[in-house]
mmCIF file of C-alpha atoms in Angstrom:
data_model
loop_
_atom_site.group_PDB
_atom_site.id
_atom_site.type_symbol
_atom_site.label_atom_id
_atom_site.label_comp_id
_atom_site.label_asym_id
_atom_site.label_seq_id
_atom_site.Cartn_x
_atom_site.Cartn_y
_atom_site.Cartn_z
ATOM 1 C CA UNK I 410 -12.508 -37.519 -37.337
ATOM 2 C CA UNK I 411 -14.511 -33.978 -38.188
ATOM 3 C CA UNK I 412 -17.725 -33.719 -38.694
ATOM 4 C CA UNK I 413 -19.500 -31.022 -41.124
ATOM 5 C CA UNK I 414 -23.240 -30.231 -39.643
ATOM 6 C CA UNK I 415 -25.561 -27.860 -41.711
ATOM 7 C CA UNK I 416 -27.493 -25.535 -39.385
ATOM 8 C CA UNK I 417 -30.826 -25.400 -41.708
ATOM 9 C CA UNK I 418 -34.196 -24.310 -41.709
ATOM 10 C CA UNK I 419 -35.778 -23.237 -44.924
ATOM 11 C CA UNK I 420 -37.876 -20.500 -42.908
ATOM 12 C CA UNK I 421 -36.039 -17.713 -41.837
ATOM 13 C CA UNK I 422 -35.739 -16.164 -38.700
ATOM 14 C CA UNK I 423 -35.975 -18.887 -36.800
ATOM 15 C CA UNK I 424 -32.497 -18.643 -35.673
ATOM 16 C CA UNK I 425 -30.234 -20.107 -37.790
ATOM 17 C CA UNK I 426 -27.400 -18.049 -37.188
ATOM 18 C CA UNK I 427 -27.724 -17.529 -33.434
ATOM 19 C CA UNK I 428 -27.940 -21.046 -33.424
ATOM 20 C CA UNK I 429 -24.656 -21.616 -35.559
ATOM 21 C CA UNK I 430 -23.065 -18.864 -33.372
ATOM 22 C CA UNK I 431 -24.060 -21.293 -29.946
ATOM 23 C CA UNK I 432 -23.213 -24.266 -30.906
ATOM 24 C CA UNK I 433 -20.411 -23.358 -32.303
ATOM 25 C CA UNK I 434 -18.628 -21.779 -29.029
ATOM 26 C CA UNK I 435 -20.341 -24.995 -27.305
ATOM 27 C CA UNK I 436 -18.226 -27.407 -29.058
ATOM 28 C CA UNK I 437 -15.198 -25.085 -28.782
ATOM 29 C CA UNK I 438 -15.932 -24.897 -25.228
ATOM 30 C CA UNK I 439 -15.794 -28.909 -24.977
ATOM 31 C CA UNK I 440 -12.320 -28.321 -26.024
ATOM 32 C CA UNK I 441 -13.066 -29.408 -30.195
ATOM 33 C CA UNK I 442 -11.385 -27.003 -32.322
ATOM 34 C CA UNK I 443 -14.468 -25.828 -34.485
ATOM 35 C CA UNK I 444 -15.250 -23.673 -37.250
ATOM 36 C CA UNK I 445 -18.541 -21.828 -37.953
ATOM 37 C CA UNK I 446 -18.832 -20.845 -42.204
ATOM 38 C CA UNK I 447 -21.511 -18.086 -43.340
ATOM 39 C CA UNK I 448 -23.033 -19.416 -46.184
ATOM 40 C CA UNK I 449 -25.490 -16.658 -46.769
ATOM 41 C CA UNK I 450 -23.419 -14.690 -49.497
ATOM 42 C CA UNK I 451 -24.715 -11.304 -50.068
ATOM 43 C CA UNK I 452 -26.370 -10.855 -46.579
ATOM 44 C CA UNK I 453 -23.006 -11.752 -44.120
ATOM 45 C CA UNK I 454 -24.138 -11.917 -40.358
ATOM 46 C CA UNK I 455 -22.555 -14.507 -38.500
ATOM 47 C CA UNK I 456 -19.630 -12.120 -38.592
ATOM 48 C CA UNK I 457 -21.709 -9.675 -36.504
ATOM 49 C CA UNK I 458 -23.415 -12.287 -34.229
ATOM 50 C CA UNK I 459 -19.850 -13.381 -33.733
ATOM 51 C CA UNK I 460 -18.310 -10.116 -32.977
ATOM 52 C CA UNK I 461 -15.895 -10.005 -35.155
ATOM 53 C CA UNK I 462 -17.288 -7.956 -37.999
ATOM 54 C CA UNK I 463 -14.578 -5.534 -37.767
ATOM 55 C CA UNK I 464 -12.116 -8.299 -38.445
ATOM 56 C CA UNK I 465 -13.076 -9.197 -41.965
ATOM 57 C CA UNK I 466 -10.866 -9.418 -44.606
ATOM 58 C CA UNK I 467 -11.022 -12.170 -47.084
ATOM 59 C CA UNK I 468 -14.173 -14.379 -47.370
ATOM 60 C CA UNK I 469 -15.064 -17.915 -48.520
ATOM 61 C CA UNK I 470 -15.471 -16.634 -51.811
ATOM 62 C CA UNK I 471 -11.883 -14.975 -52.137
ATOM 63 C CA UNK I 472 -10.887 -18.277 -51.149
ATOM 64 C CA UNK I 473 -12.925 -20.505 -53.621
ATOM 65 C CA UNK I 474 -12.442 -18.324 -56.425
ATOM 66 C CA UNK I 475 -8.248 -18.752 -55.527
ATOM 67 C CA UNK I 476 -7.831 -14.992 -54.330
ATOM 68 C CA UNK I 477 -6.934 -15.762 -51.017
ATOM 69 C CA UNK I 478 -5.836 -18.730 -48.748
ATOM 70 C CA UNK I 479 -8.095 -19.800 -46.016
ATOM 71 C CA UNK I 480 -5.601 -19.273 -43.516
ATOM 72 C CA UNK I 481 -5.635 -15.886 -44.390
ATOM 73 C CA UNK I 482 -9.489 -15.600 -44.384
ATOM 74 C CA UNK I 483 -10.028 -17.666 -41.118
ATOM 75 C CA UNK I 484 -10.987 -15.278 -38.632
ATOM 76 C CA UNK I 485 -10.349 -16.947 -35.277
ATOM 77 C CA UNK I 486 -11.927 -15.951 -32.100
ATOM 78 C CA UNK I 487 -10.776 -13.603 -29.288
ATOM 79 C CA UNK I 488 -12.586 -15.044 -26.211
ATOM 80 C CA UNK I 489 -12.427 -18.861 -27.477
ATOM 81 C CA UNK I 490 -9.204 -20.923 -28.377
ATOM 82 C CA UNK I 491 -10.691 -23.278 -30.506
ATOM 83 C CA UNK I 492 -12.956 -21.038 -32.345
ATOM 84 C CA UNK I 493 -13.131 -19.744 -35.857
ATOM 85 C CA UNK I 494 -15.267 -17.984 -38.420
ATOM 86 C CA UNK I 495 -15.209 -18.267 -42.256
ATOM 87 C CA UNK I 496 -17.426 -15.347 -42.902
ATOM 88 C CA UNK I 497 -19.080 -14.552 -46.341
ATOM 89 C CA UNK I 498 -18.482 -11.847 -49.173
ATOM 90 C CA UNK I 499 -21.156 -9.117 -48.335
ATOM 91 C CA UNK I 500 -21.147 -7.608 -52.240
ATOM 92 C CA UNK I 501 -20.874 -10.974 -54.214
ATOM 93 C CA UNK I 502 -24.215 -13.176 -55.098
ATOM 94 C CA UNK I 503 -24.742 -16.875 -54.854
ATOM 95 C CA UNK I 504 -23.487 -17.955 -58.151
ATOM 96 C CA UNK I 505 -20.033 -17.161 -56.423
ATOM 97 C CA UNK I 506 -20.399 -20.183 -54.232
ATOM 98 C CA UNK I 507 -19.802 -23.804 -56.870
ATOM 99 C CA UNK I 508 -19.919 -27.401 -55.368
ATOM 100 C CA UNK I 509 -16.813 -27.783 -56.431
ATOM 101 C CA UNK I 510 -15.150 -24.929 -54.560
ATOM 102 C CA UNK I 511 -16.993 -25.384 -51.905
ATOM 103 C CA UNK I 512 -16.305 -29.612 -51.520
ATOM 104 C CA UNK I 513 -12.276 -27.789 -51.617
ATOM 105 C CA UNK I 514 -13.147 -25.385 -48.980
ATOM 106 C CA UNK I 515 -14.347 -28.298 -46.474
ATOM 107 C CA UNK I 516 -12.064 -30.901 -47.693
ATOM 108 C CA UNK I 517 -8.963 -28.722 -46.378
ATOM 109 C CA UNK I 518 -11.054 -27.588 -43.100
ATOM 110 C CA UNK I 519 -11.880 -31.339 -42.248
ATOM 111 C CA UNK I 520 -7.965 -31.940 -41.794
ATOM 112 C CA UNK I 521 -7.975 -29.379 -39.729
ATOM 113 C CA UNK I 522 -11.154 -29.081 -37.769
ATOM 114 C CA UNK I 523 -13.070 -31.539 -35.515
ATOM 115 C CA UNK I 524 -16.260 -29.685 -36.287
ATOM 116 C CA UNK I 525 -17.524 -27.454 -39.019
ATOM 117 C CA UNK I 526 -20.428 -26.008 -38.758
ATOM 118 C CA UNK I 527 -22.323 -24.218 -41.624
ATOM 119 C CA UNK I 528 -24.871 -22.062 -41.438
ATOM 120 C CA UNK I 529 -26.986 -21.778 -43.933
ATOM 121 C CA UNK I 530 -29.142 -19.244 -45.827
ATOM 122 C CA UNK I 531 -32.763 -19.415 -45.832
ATOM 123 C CA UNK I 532 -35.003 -20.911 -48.588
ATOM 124 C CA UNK I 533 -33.906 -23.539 -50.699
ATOM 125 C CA UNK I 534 -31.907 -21.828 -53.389
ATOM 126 C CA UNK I 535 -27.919 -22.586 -54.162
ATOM 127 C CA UNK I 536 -26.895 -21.377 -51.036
ATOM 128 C CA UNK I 537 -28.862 -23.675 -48.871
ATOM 129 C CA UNK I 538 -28.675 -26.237 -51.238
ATOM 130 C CA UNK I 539 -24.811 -26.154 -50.694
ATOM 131 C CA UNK I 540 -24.584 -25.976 -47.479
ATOM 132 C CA UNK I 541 -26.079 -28.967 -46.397
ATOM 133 C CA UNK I 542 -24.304 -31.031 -49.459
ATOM 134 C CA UNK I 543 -21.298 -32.127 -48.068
ATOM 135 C CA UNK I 544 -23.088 -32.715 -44.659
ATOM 136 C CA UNK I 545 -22.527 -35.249 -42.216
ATOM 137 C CA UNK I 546 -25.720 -34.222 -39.981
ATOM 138 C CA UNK I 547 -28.141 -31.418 -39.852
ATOM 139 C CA UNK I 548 -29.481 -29.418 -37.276
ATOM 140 C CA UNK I 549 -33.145 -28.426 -38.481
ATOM 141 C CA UNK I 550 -34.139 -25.292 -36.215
ATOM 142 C CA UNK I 551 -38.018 -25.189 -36.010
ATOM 143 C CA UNK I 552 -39.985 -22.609 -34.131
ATOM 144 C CA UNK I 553 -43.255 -23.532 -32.523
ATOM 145 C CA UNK I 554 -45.261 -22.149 -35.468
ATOM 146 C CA UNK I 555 -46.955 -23.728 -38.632
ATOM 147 C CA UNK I 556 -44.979 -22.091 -41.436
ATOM 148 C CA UNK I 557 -42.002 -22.591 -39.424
ATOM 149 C CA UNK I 558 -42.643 -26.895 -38.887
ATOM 150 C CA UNK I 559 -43.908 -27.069 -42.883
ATOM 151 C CA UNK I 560 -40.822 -25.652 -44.114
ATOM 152 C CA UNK I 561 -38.718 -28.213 -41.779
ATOM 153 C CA UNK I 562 -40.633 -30.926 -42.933
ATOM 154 C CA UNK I 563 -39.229 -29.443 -47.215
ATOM 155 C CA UNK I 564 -35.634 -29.075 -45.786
ATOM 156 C CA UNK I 565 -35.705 -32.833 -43.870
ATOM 157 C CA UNK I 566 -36.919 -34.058 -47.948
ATOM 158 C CA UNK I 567 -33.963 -32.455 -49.495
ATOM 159 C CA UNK I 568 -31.278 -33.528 -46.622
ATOM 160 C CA UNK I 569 -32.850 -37.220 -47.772
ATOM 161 C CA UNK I 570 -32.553 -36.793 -51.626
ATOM 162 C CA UNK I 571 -30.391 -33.930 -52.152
ATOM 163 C CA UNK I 572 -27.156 -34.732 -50.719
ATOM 164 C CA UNK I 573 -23.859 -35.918 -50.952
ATOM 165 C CA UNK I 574 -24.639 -38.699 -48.707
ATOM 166 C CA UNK I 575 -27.716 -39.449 -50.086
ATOM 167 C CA UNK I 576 -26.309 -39.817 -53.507
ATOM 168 C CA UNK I 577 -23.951 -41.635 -52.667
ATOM 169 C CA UNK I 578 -24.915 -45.880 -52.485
ATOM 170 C CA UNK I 579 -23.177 -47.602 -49.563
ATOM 171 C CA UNK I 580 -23.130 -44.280 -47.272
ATOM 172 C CA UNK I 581 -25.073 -43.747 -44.016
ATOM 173 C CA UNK I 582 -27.923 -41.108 -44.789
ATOM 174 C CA UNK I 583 -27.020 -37.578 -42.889
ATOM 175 C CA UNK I 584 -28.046 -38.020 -39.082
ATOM 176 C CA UNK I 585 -30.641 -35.263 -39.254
ATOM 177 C CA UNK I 586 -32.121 -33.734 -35.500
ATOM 178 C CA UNK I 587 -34.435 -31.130 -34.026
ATOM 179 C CA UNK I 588 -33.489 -28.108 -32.346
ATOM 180 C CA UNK I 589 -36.764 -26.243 -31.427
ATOM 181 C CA UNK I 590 -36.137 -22.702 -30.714
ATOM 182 C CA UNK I 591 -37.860 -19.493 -29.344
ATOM 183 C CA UNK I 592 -40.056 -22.196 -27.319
ATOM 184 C CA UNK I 593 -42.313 -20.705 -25.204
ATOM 185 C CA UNK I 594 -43.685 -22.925 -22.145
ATOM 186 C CA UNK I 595 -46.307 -20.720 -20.851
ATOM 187 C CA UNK I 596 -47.918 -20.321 -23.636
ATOM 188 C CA UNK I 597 -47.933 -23.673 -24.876
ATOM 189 C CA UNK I 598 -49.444 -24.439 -21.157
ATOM 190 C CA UNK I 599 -52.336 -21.976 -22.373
ATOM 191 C CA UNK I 600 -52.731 -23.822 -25.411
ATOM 192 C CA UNK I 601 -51.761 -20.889 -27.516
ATOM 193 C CA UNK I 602 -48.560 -22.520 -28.873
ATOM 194 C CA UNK I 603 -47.705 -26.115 -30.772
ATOM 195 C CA UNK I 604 -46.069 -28.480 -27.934
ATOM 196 C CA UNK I 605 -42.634 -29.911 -28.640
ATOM 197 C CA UNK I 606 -44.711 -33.354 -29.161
ATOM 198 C CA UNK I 607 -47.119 -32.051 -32.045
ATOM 199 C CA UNK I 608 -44.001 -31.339 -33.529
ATOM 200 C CA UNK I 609 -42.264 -34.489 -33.141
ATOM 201 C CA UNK I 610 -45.234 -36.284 -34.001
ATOM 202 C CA UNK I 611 -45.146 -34.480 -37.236
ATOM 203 C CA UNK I 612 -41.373 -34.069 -38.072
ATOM 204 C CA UNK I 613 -40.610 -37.722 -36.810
ATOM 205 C CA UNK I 614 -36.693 -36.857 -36.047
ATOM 206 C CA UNK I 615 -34.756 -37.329 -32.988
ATOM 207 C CA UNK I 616 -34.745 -34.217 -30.219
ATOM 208 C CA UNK I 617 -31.674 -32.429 -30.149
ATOM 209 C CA UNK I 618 -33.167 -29.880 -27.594
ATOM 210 C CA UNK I 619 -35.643 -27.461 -26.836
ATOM 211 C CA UNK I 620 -34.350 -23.650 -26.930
ATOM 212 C CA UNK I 621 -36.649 -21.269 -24.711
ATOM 213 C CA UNK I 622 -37.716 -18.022 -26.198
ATOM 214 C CA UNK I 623 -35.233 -15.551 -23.957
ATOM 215 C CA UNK I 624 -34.506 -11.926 -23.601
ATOM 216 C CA UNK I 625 -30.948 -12.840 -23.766
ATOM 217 C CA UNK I 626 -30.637 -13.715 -27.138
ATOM 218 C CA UNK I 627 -31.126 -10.478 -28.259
ATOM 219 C CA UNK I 628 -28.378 -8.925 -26.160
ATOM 220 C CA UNK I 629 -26.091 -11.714 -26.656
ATOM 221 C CA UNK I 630 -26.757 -10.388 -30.720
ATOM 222 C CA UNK I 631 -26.489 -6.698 -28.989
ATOM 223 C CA UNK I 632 -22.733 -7.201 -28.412
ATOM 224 C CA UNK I 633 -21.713 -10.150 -30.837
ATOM 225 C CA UNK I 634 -21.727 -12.548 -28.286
ATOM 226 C CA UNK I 635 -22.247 -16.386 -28.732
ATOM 227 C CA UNK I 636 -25.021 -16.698 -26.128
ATOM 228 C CA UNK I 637 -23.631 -19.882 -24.461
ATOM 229 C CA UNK I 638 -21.053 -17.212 -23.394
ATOM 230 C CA UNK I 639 -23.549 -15.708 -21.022
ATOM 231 C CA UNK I 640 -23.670 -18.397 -18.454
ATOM 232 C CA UNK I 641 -27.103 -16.609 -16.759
ATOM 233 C CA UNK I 642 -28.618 -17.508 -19.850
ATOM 234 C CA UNK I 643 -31.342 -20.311 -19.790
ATOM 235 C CA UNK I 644 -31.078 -20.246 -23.812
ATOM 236 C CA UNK I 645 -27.196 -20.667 -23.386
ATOM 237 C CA UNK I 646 -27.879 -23.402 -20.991
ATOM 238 C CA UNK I 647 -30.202 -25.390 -23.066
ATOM 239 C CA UNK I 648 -27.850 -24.846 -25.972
ATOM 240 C CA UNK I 649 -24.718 -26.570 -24.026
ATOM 241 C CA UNK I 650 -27.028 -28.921 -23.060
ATOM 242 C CA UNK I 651 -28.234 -30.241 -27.031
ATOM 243 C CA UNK I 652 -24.448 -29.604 -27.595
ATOM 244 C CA UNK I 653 -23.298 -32.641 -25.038
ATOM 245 C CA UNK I 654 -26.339 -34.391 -26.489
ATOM 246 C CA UNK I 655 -24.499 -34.124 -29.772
ATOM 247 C CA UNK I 656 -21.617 -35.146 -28.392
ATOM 248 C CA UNK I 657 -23.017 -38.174 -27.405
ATOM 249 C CA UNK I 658 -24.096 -37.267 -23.377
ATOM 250 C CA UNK I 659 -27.212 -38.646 -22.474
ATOM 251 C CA UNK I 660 -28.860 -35.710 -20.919
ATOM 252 C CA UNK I 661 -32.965 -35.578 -20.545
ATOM 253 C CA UNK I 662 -34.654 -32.430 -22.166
ATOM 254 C CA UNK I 663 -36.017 -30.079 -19.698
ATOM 255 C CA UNK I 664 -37.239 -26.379 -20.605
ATOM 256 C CA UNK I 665 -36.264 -24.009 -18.243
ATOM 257 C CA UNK I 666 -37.612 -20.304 -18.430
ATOM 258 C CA UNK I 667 -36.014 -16.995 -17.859
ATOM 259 C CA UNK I 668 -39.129 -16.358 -14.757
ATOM 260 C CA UNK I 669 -37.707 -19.687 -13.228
ATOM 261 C CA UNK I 670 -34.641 -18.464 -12.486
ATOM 262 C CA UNK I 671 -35.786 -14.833 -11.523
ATOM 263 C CA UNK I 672 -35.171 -13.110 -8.162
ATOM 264 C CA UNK I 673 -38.386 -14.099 -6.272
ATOM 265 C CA UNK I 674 -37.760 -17.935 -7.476
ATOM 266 C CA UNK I 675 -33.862 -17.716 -6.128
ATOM 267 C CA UNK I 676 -34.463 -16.136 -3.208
ATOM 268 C CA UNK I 677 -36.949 -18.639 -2.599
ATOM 269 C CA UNK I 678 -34.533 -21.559 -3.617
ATOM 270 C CA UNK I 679 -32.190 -20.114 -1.445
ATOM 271 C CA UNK I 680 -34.167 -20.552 1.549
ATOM 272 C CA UNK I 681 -35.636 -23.556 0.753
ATOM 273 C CA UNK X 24 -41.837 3.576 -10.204
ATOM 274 C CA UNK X 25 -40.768 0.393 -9.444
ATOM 275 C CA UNK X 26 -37.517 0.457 -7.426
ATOM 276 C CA UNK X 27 -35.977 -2.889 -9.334
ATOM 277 C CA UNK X 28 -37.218 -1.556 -13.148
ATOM 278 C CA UNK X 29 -34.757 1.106 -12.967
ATOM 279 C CA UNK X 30 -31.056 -0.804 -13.308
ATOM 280 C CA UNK X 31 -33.041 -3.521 -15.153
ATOM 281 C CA UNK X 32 -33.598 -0.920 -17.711
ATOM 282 C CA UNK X 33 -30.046 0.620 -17.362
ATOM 283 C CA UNK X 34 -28.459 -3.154 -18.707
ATOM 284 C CA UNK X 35 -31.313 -3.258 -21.205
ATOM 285 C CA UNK X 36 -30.073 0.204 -23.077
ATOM 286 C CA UNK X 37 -26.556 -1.036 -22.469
ATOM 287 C CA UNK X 38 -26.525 -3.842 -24.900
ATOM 288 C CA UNK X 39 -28.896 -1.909 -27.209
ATOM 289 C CA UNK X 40 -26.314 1.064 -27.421
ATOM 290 C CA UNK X 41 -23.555 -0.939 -28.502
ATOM 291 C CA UNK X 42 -26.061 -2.697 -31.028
ATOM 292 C CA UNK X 43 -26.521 1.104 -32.467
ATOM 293 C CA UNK X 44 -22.663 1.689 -32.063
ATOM 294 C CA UNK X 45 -21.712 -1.574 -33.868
ATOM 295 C CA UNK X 46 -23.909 -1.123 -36.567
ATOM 296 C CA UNK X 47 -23.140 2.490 -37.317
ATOM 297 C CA UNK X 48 -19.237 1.813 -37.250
ATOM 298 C CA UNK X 49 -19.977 -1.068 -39.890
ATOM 299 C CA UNK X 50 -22.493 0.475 -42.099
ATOM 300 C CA UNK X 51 -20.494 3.399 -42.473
ATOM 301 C CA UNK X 52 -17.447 0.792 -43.944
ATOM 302 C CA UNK X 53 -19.862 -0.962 -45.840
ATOM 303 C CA UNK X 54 -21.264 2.158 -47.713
ATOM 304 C CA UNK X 55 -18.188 3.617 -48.368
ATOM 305 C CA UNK X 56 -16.264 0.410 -49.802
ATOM 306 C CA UNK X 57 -19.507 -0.890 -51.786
ATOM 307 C CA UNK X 58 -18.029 0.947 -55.070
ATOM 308 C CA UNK X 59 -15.560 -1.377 -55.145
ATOM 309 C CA UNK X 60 -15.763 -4.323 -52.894
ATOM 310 C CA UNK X 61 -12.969 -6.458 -53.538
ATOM 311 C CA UNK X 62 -10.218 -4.430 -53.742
ATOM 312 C CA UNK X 63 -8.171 -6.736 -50.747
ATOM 313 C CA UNK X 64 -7.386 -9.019 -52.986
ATOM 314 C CA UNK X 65 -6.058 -6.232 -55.566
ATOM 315 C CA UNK X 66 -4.395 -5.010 -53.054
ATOM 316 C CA UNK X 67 -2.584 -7.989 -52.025
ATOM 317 C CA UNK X 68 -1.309 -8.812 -54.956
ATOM 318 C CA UNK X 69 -0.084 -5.807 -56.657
ATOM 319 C CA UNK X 70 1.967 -5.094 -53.281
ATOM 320 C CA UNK X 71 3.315 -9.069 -53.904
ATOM 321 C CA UNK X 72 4.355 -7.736 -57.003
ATOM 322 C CA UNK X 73 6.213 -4.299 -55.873
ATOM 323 C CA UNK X 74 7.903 -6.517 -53.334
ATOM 324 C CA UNK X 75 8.745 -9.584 -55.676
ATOM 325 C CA UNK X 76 10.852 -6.861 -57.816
ATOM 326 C CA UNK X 77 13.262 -6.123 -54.932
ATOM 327 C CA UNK X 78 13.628 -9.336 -52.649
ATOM 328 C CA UNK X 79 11.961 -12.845 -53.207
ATOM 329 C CA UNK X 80 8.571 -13.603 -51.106
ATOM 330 C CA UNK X 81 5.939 -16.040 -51.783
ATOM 331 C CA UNK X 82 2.792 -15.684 -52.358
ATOM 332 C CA UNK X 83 1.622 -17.637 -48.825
ATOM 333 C CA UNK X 84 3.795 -15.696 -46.636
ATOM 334 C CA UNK X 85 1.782 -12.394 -47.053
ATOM 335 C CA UNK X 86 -0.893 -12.006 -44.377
ATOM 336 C CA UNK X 87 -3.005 -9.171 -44.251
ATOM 337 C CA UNK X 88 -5.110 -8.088 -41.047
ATOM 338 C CA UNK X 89 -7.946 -5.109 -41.022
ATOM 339 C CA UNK X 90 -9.098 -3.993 -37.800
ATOM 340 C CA UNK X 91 -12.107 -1.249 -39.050
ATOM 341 C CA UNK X 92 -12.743 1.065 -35.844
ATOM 342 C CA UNK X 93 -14.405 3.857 -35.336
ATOM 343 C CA UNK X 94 -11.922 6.820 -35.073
ATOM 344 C CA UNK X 95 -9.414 4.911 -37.231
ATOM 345 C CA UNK X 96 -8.712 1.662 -39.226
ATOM 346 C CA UNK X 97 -6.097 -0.035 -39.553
ATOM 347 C CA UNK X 98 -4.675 -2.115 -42.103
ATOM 348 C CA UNK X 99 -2.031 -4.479 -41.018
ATOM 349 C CA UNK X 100 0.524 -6.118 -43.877
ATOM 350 C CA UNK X 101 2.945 -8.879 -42.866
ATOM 351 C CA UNK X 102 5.107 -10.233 -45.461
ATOM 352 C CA UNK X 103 7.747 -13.022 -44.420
ATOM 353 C CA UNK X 104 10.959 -13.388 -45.677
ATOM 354 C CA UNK X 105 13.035 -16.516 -47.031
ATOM 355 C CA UNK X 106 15.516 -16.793 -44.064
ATOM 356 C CA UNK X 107 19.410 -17.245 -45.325
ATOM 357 C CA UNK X 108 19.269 -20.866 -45.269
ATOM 358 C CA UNK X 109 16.449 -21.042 -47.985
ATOM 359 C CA UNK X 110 18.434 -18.068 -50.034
ATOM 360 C CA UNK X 111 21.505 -20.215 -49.910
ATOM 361 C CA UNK X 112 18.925 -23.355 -51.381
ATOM 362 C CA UNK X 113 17.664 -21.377 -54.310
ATOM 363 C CA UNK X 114 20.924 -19.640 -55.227
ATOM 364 C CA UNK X 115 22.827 -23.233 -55.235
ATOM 365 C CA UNK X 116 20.237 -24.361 -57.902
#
């Protein structure tokens, strides 16, 4: 059975699309033939994050408004099997994407995919809205940071009201979790930075995992790389690991840091 | 100078380079097509159309593939054809 999961924030640049881009590969990595859609019309970048940028030539929007199949705009991966993108038009705006068009779009990817993942714009205008309306669950990335949690806490009221599933009597509500991202131990230790439990105390969803702030990231976004696909990568790590949480795994949510695993600390571990 | 800074560094620039390269390959499509953006699906059709007067094709059998590099593009057009067996089908009718 597929599953369609928003990637959502309402803030943005919390990492939304990094995000997509992870747990996207994840999934395809556990061997589930997943797609990842850009629903950020105007302002594509999951096709860059993915790497295949260079590869785009229809969109979700040729394919809603009937001007191409979705066969034809499916861009699938060249380093995963079960990985594909639906990128974006770059030169169209939002009133391109309908609900309509859209509900099409997934309907024919669920008979296909196990997972589809989309990743939505920021804010809370048409794009976003869409994107999370024909979701099963969403992943709400939060950052550490007060604007970041407040605007989690908008988005987690509109999964509740504004969606297919809630709208629809007799439905379970859309399974909604946390993904805290660009988390930064050290400093929360100082007490310079929210702890993962201020913000569960005030979000009140389940943990989906705890992403540490990493150098990585940014070269993973250097080369259009999902970073799970850089297996020194603590943030890669700790984004397979909330992907086998969402697949069910009971796994217990530890934060490693890029120091940890430096040279001093494996030399050490080495000799140990 | 730190001995260990040095090929730390070296990686560091790496990935940034082909940040600058990707971008600049990209940008350079994206400024040049913005006049008119969705010429693809143009494209695509009025070719269906050229070929449609000679031999019979559907519309779903046309894939198109566009590889934008830096020296050179290329633009990739596949159309299948009805194999004898089908032509035999829609002649019969």
């Amino acid at each position: 059975m597929s599953k369609v999961i928003v990637i959502t924030s309402g803030k943005g640049g919390v990492g939304k699309t990094t995000t997509s881009a992870a747990i996207g590969a994840a999934l395809a990595q556990r061997g589930y033939k997943t797609v990842v859609i850009d629903f950020d019309v105007g302002l594509r970048n999951l096709d860059m994050i993915m790497g295949c940028e260079r590869r785009v030539v229809f969109d979700f929007i040729n394919v809603i408004q009937g001007d191409a199949k979705l066969k034809q705009a499916l861009i699938k991966d060249k380093r995963l099997e079960n990985l594909y993108v639906l990128p974006t038009s770059q030169t169209r705006d939002k009133d391109a994407l309908t609900q309509e068009g859209v509900g099409q779009v997934l309907d024919e990817l669920r008979e296909e995919f196990d997972y589809i993942i989309c990743d939505s714009p920021a804010g809370i205008e048409r794009g976003a809205h869409l994107a999370m309306y024909y979701a099963d669950e969403a992943i709400v990335v939060t950052n550490p940071e007060v604007s970041s949690v407040r605007d989690s806490d908008r988005v987690l009221g509109l999964l509740n009201s504004k969606t297919l599933r809630a709208e629809s009597d007799g439905r379970e509500p859309l399974k909604a979790h946390l993904l805290l991202t660009r988390y930064d131990p050290a400093r929360v230790a100082k007490g310079e930075m929210l702890n993962v439990d201020d913000v569960l105390e005030i979000l009140a969803i389940p943990l989906l995992g705890i992403i540490p702030e990493s150098p990585t990231v940014l070269r993973a976004s250097n080369v259009g790389m999902p970073v799970v696909l850089d297996d020194k990568s603590v943030a890669g790590k700790a984004y397979e690991a909330a992907v086998a949480r969402l697949d069910g795994e009971q796994i217990a949510v530890r934060i490693d840091t890029e120091q940890k695993a430096g040279f001093l600390q494996r030399l050490l571990r080495k000799s140990a | 100078m730190n001995m260990f800074s040095f090929p730390l560094r070296a990686r560091k620039l790496k990935s940034a380079q082909t940040a600058k390269e990707r971008l600049q390959i990209l940008l350079a499509h994206e400024r040049s097509d913005g006049s008119s953006p969705d010429f693809l699906p143009t494209l695509q059709r009025e070719i269906l159309e050229v070929v449609k007067r000679h031999m019979q094709v559907d519309a779903d059998m046309v894939d198109i593939k566009l590889e934008r590099g830096d020296e050179l593009s290329s633009l990739e057009i596949n159309i299948e054809l009805p194999g004898a067996q089908k032509l035999r089908a829609t002649s019969a009718r």
